[in-house]
mmCIF file of C-alpha atoms in Angstrom:
data_model
loop_
_atom_site.group_PDB
_atom_site.id
_atom_site.type_symbol
_atom_site.label_atom_id
_atom_site.label_comp_id
_atom_site.label_asym_id
_atom_site.label_seq_id
_atom_site.Cartn_x
_atom_site.Cartn_y
_atom_site.Cartn_z
ATOM 1 C CA UNK A 237 -6.277 9.859 -20.767
ATOM 2 C CA UNK A 238 -5.847 12.507 -17.565
ATOM 3 C CA UNK A 239 -4.251 11.833 -14.841
ATOM 4 C CA UNK A 240 -2.628 13.371 -12.256
ATOM 5 C CA UNK A 241 0.703 12.511 -10.221
ATOM 6 C CA UNK A 242 1.917 13.473 -6.912
ATOM 7 C CA UNK A 243 5.112 11.871 -6.466
ATOM 8 C CA UNK A 244 5.723 12.191 -2.936
ATOM 9 C CA UNK A 245 3.610 10.427 -0.510
ATOM 10 C CA UNK A 246 5.132 12.519 2.490
ATOM 11 C CA UNK A 247 7.069 16.230 2.773
ATOM 12 C CA UNK A 248 8.511 17.185 5.886
ATOM 13 C CA UNK A 249 10.001 20.698 6.295
ATOM 14 C CA UNK A 250 11.190 22.798 9.175
ATOM 15 C CA UNK A 251 8.563 25.691 10.195
ATOM 16 C CA UNK A 252 9.605 29.102 8.920
ATOM 17 C CA UNK A 253 11.243 27.258 5.782
ATOM 18 C CA UNK A 254 9.926 27.267 2.231
ATOM 19 C CA UNK A 255 7.786 24.376 1.348
ATOM 20 C CA UNK A 256 7.055 22.620 -2.004
ATOM 21 C CA UNK A 257 4.594 19.937 -2.766
ATOM 22 C CA UNK A 258 4.671 18.637 -6.321
ATOM 23 C CA UNK A 259 2.257 17.931 -8.768
ATOM 24 C CA UNK A 260 2.520 16.839 -12.485
ATOM 25 C CA UNK A 261 -0.388 16.000 -14.815
ATOM 26 C CA UNK A 262 -1.446 14.715 -18.001
ATOM 27 C CA UNK A 263 -4.437 15.958 -20.581
ATOM 28 C CA UNK A 264 -5.134 15.892 -23.941
ATOM 29 C CA UNK A 265 -7.262 19.567 -23.849
ATOM 30 C CA UNK A 266 -6.740 22.580 -22.106
ATOM 31 C CA UNK A 267 -5.650 21.730 -18.182
ATOM 32 C CA UNK A 268 -7.733 23.493 -15.364
ATOM 33 C CA UNK A 269 -5.698 22.900 -12.241
ATOM 34 C CA UNK A 270 -6.664 22.834 -8.530
ATOM 35 C CA UNK A 271 -4.714 22.364 -5.510
ATOM 36 C CA UNK A 272 -7.140 21.232 -2.252
ATOM 37 C CA UNK A 273 -6.242 20.945 1.280
ATOM 38 C CA UNK A 274 -7.770 18.192 3.776
ATOM 39 C CA UNK A 275 -7.633 18.258 7.369
ATOM 40 C CA UNK A 276 -8.409 15.172 9.254
ATOM 41 C CA UNK A 277 -11.818 13.669 9.270
ATOM 42 C CA UNK A 278 -12.652 17.030 7.134
ATOM 43 C CA UNK A 279 -13.834 17.522 3.893
ATOM 44 C CA UNK A 280 -11.556 19.155 1.115
ATOM 45 C CA UNK A 281 -10.872 22.859 1.153
ATOM 46 C CA UNK A 282 -10.264 24.689 -2.470
ATOM 47 C CA UNK A 283 -6.913 26.581 -2.014
ATOM 48 C CA UNK A 284 -6.319 27.882 -5.604
ATOM 49 C CA UNK A 285 -6.963 27.112 -9.576
ATOM 50 C CA UNK A 286 -5.195 27.842 -12.676
ATOM 51 C CA UNK A 287 -7.474 28.075 -15.916
ATOM 52 C CA UNK A 288 -5.544 30.892 -18.161
ATOM 53 C CA UNK A 289 -3.729 33.907 -17.554
ATOM 54 C CA UNK A 290 -0.747 34.494 -15.267
ATOM 55 C CA UNK A 291 1.140 31.245 -14.683
ATOM 56 C CA UNK A 292 1.699 32.072 -10.910
ATOM 57 C CA UNK A 293 -1.443 31.668 -9.125
ATOM 58 C CA UNK A 294 -1.915 32.507 -5.546
ATOM 59 C CA UNK A 295 -4.428 31.126 -3.653
ATOM 60 C CA UNK A 296 -5.279 31.184 0.154
ATOM 61 C CA UNK A 297 -3.425 31.153 3.281
ATOM 62 C CA UNK A 298 -0.206 32.422 1.704
ATOM 63 C CA UNK A 299 0.033 29.757 -1.066
ATOM 64 C CA UNK A 300 0.391 29.955 -4.740
ATOM 65 C CA UNK A 301 1.392 27.618 -7.387
ATOM 66 C CA UNK A 302 3.173 27.755 -10.815
ATOM 67 C CA UNK A 303 1.912 26.409 -13.885
ATOM 68 C CA UNK A 304 4.502 24.877 -16.116
ATOM 69 C CA UNK A 305 3.259 23.738 -19.609
ATOM 70 C CA UNK A 306 6.283 22.635 -20.642
ATOM 71 C CA UNK A 307 6.991 20.634 -17.920
ATOM 72 C CA UNK A 308 3.163 19.739 -17.418
ATOM 73 C CA UNK A 309 3.913 20.747 -13.781
ATOM 74 C CA UNK A 310 1.766 22.620 -11.107
ATOM 75 C CA UNK A 311 3.658 22.584 -7.932
ATOM 76 C CA UNK A 312 2.383 24.149 -4.776
ATOM 77 C CA UNK A 313 4.423 26.484 -3.043
ATOM 78 C CA UNK A 314 4.600 28.655 0.158
ATOM 79 C CA UNK A 315 7.469 31.126 1.284
ATOM 80 C CA UNK A 316 7.025 30.062 4.759
ATOM 81 C CA UNK A 317 5.462 27.349 6.277
ATOM 82 C CA UNK A 318 3.504 27.100 9.122
ATOM 83 C CA UNK A 319 2.972 24.570 11.746
ATOM 84 C CA UNK A 320 -0.686 24.617 10.986
ATOM 85 C CA UNK A 321 -0.156 23.869 7.352
ATOM 86 C CA UNK A 322 0.207 20.560 8.357
ATOM 87 C CA UNK A 323 -2.246 18.336 6.406
ATOM 88 C CA UNK A 324 -3.355 16.290 3.197
ATOM 89 C CA UNK A 325 -2.702 18.304 0.069
ATOM 90 C CA UNK A 326 -4.652 17.453 -3.356
ATOM 91 C CA UNK A 327 -3.732 18.222 -6.830
ATOM 92 C CA UNK A 328 -6.280 17.876 -9.275
ATOM 93 C CA UNK A 329 -7.131 18.550 -13.056
ATOM 94 C CA UNK A 330 -9.769 18.839 -15.529
ATOM 95 C CA UNK A 331 -9.698 18.903 -19.124
ATOM 96 C CA UNK A 332 -11.124 22.123 -19.743
ATOM 97 C CA UNK A 333 -12.422 21.108 -23.530
ATOM 98 C CA UNK A 334 -14.121 18.241 -22.051
ATOM 99 C CA UNK A 335 -16.329 16.466 -19.728
ATOM 100 C CA UNK A 336 -17.462 17.157 -15.975
ATOM 101 C CA UNK A 337 -14.554 15.209 -14.013
ATOM 102 C CA UNK A 338 -11.886 16.087 -12.272
ATOM 103 C CA UNK A 339 -9.050 13.803 -11.525
ATOM 104 C CA UNK A 340 -7.334 14.113 -8.285
ATOM 105 C CA UNK A 341 -3.571 12.600 -7.411
ATOM 106 C CA UNK A 342 -2.966 10.323 -4.428
ATOM 107 C CA UNK A 343 -2.208 13.110 -1.916
ATOM 108 C CA UNK A 344 0.643 14.247 -0.386
ATOM 109 C CA UNK A 345 0.742 14.355 3.469
ATOM 110 C CA UNK A 346 2.833 17.571 4.504
ATOM 111 C CA UNK A 347 4.344 17.994 7.811
ATOM 112 C CA UNK A 348 5.930 21.304 9.114
ATOM 113 C CA UNK A 349 8.184 20.299 12.352
ATOM 114 C CA UNK A 350 8.085 22.847 15.031
ATOM 115 C CA UNK B 189 -15.176 30.733 -1.798
ATOM 116 C CA UNK B 190 -18.830 28.912 -1.904
ATOM 117 C CA UNK B 191 -20.212 26.759 0.887
ATOM 118 C CA UNK B 192 -21.001 23.206 0.670
ATOM 119 C CA UNK B 193 -22.822 21.244 3.189
ATOM 120 C CA UNK B 194 -23.451 17.612 4.159
ATOM 121 C CA UNK B 195 -25.454 16.040 6.554
ATOM 122 C CA UNK B 196 -25.201 14.168 8.836
ATOM 123 C CA UNK B 197 -21.591 14.496 9.603
ATOM 124 C CA UNK B 198 -21.391 11.060 11.224
ATOM 125 C CA UNK B 199 -23.842 7.781 11.303
ATOM 126 C CA UNK B 200 -23.338 4.782 12.773
ATOM 127 C CA UNK B 201 -26.106 2.082 11.846
ATOM 128 C CA UNK B 202 -26.587 -1.332 11.994
ATOM 129 C CA UNK B 203 -26.014 -3.826 9.174
ATOM 130 C CA UNK B 204 -28.933 -4.337 6.710
ATOM 131 C CA UNK B 205 -30.420 -0.842 6.873
ATOM 132 C CA UNK B 206 -30.218 1.997 4.570
ATOM 133 C CA UNK B 207 -28.442 5.114 5.058
ATOM 134 C CA UNK B 208 -29.126 8.724 3.437
ATOM 135 C CA UNK B 209 -26.501 11.508 3.130
ATOM 136 C CA UNK B 210 -27.551 14.784 2.095
ATOM 137 C CA UNK B 211 -25.029 17.033 0.186
ATOM 138 C CA UNK B 212 -26.483 20.642 -0.331
ATOM 139 C CA UNK B 213 -24.853 23.885 -2.199
ATOM 140 C CA UNK B 214 -25.910 26.722 0.333
ATOM 141 C CA UNK B 215 -24.974 29.767 -1.816
ATOM 142 C CA UNK B 216 -24.819 28.925 -5.576
ATOM 143 C CA UNK B 217 -26.952 26.539 -7.984
ATOM 144 C CA UNK B 218 -24.852 23.563 -8.693
ATOM 145 C CA UNK B 219 -26.350 21.715 -12.066
ATOM 146 C CA UNK B 220 -23.546 18.807 -11.235
ATOM 147 C CA UNK B 221 -22.474 17.341 -7.648
ATOM 148 C CA UNK B 222 -20.141 14.510 -7.272
ATOM 149 C CA UNK B 223 -19.943 11.910 -4.748
ATOM 150 C CA UNK B 224 -16.662 10.693 -3.499
ATOM 151 C CA UNK B 225 -15.454 8.031 -1.077
ATOM 152 C CA UNK B 226 -12.481 7.995 0.515
ATOM 153 C CA UNK B 227 -10.708 4.994 2.428
ATOM 154 C CA UNK B 228 -8.192 5.766 5.255
ATOM 155 C CA UNK B 229 -4.968 7.425 3.484
ATOM 156 C CA UNK B 230 -5.977 7.382 0.228
ATOM 157 C CA UNK B 231 -7.075 9.847 -2.381
ATOM 158 C CA UNK B 232 -10.820 10.180 -3.659
ATOM 159 C CA UNK B 233 -12.449 7.842 -5.610
ATOM 160 C CA UNK B 234 -15.263 8.846 -7.606
ATOM 161 C CA UNK B 235 -18.513 7.410 -7.292
ATOM 162 C CA UNK B 236 -21.097 8.846 -9.580
ATOM 163 C CA UNK B 237 -21.762 12.455 -11.005
ATOM 164 C CA UNK B 238 -24.954 13.790 -10.066
ATOM 165 C CA UNK B 239 -26.981 15.528 -12.537
ATOM 166 C CA UNK B 240 -29.924 17.871 -11.462
ATOM 167 C CA UNK B 241 -33.224 16.258 -13.364
ATOM 168 C CA UNK B 242 -31.308 13.372 -14.777
ATOM 169 C CA UNK B 243 -30.262 9.811 -13.734
ATOM 170 C CA UNK B 244 -26.394 9.626 -11.835
ATOM 171 C CA UNK B 245 -24.110 8.691 -13.923
ATOM 172 C CA UNK B 246 -21.699 6.356 -12.054
ATOM 173 C CA UNK B 247 -18.290 5.379 -12.413
ATOM 174 C CA UNK B 248 -17.351 1.654 -13.082
ATOM 175 C CA UNK B 249 -17.782 -0.915 -10.475
ATOM 176 C CA UNK B 250 -19.967 1.389 -8.597
ATOM 177 C CA UNK B 251 -23.443 -0.557 -7.988
ATOM 178 C CA UNK B 252 -26.163 2.050 -8.835
ATOM 179 C CA UNK B 253 -28.560 -0.363 -6.853
ATOM 180 C CA UNK B 254 -26.837 -0.262 -3.870
ATOM 181 C CA UNK B 255 -25.735 3.273 -3.880
ATOM 182 C CA UNK B 256 -29.151 5.588 -5.175
ATOM 183 C CA UNK B 257 -28.082 9.259 -6.087
ATOM 184 C CA UNK B 258 -30.849 11.572 -6.071
ATOM 185 C CA UNK B 259 -29.946 15.459 -7.432
ATOM 186 C CA UNK B 260 -33.681 16.711 -7.189
ATOM 187 C CA UNK B 261 -33.284 20.567 -7.027
ATOM 188 C CA UNK B 262 -30.120 22.721 -8.336
ATOM 189 C CA UNK B 263 -28.930 22.947 -4.445
ATOM 190 C CA UNK B 264 -29.368 19.190 -3.100
ATOM 191 C CA UNK B 265 -28.255 15.581 -3.840
ATOM 192 C CA UNK B 266 -28.648 12.919 -1.611
ATOM 193 C CA UNK B 267 -26.726 9.893 -1.737
ATOM 194 C CA UNK B 268 -28.432 6.520 -0.415
ATOM 195 C CA UNK B 269 -26.347 3.470 0.772
ATOM 196 C CA UNK B 270 -29.156 0.708 0.829
ATOM 197 C CA UNK B 271 -28.925 -2.510 2.643
ATOM 198 C CA UNK B 272 -25.429 -1.415 4.307
ATOM 199 C CA UNK B 273 -22.731 -3.686 4.989
ATOM 200 C CA UNK B 274 -19.632 -3.134 7.063
ATOM 201 C CA UNK B 275 -17.477 -2.727 3.849
ATOM 202 C CA UNK B 276 -19.459 0.289 3.341
ATOM 203 C CA UNK B 277 -17.941 1.552 6.411
ATOM 204 C CA UNK B 278 -15.957 4.789 4.892
ATOM 205 C CA UNK B 279 -15.658 8.495 4.538
ATOM 206 C CA UNK B 280 -18.222 9.663 1.750
ATOM 207 C CA UNK B 281 -17.467 13.598 0.416
ATOM 208 C CA UNK B 282 -19.832 15.543 -2.048
ATOM 209 C CA UNK B 283 -18.717 18.392 -4.219
ATOM 210 C CA UNK B 284 -20.691 20.565 -6.326
ATOM 211 C CA UNK B 285 -19.581 22.160 -9.536
ATOM 212 C CA UNK B 286 -19.803 26.363 -9.518
ATOM 213 C CA UNK B 287 -20.106 26.933 -12.948
ATOM 214 C CA UNK B 288 -20.550 30.414 -14.133
ATOM 215 C CA UNK B 289 -18.512 30.197 -17.434
ATOM 216 C CA UNK B 290 -14.953 28.589 -17.550
ATOM 217 C CA UNK B 291 -13.164 31.224 -15.341
ATOM 218 C CA UNK B 292 -15.371 30.340 -12.089
ATOM 219 C CA UNK B 293 -15.251 26.720 -12.999
ATOM 220 C CA UNK B 294 -14.712 24.875 -9.330
ATOM 221 C CA UNK B 295 -15.619 22.159 -7.031
ATOM 222 C CA UNK B 296 -16.017 22.901 -3.982
ATOM 223 C CA UNK B 297 -16.611 20.229 -1.003
ATOM 224 C CA UNK B 298 -18.490 19.406 1.787
ATOM 225 C CA UNK B 299 -17.158 18.168 4.837
ATOM 226 C CA UNK B 300 -17.716 14.896 4.687
ATOM 227 C CA UNK B 301 -19.696 11.914 6.024
ATOM 228 C CA UNK B 302 -18.161 8.961 8.204
ATOM 229 C CA UNK B 303 -20.215 6.056 7.826
ATOM 230 C CA UNK B 304 -19.772 3.382 10.157
ATOM 231 C CA UNK B 305 -21.596 -0.505 9.649
ATOM 232 C CA UNK B 306 -21.723 -2.686 12.453
#
């Protein structure tokens, strides 16, 4: 079965510090991995994805994520957090071999403290 | 990235009425669109998968006669909440799958529709 876990409901970080939002996944086939960000009362915005190739993926707004097959993780990172990064972040996975469906984590609320 | 629009962004209706929500992919064709429901401070719950030219596939527990989905073209899917009740009040989000081979397989989301049933 496919699933995604985001172990932290809430992450707080000081402005200018590096941030990490964790995600682990479980798929039976090839994992296609995604990160989305959601601002209040808005839809989800695509940040980045891993399909194949380089394990370090760079995305929008300075975010990046590293695919780690042995740890089945796809943590989202940014070297220097901005207050405007405060939002809800969702990790998602799709089995690249089968099906349409994306499976979403429960979301992590990131607060960047000025 | 690709753009998906949703209309209306916010709707308030009386109990017992029906509400239609439109989802459009503006700059790409989407053979597959998805409808999600999101409760406050919770993740997205997939309601159904909408396939152009065929019947939607509903997730377990979602009433297909209450949540009518029509995907009549490659750029438009509609969700109609029939005989709405206050418990249907929620944030409804659609997404469209852009698929040009595996490397560009990405879901793009609409901005969401806030439905309030009085």
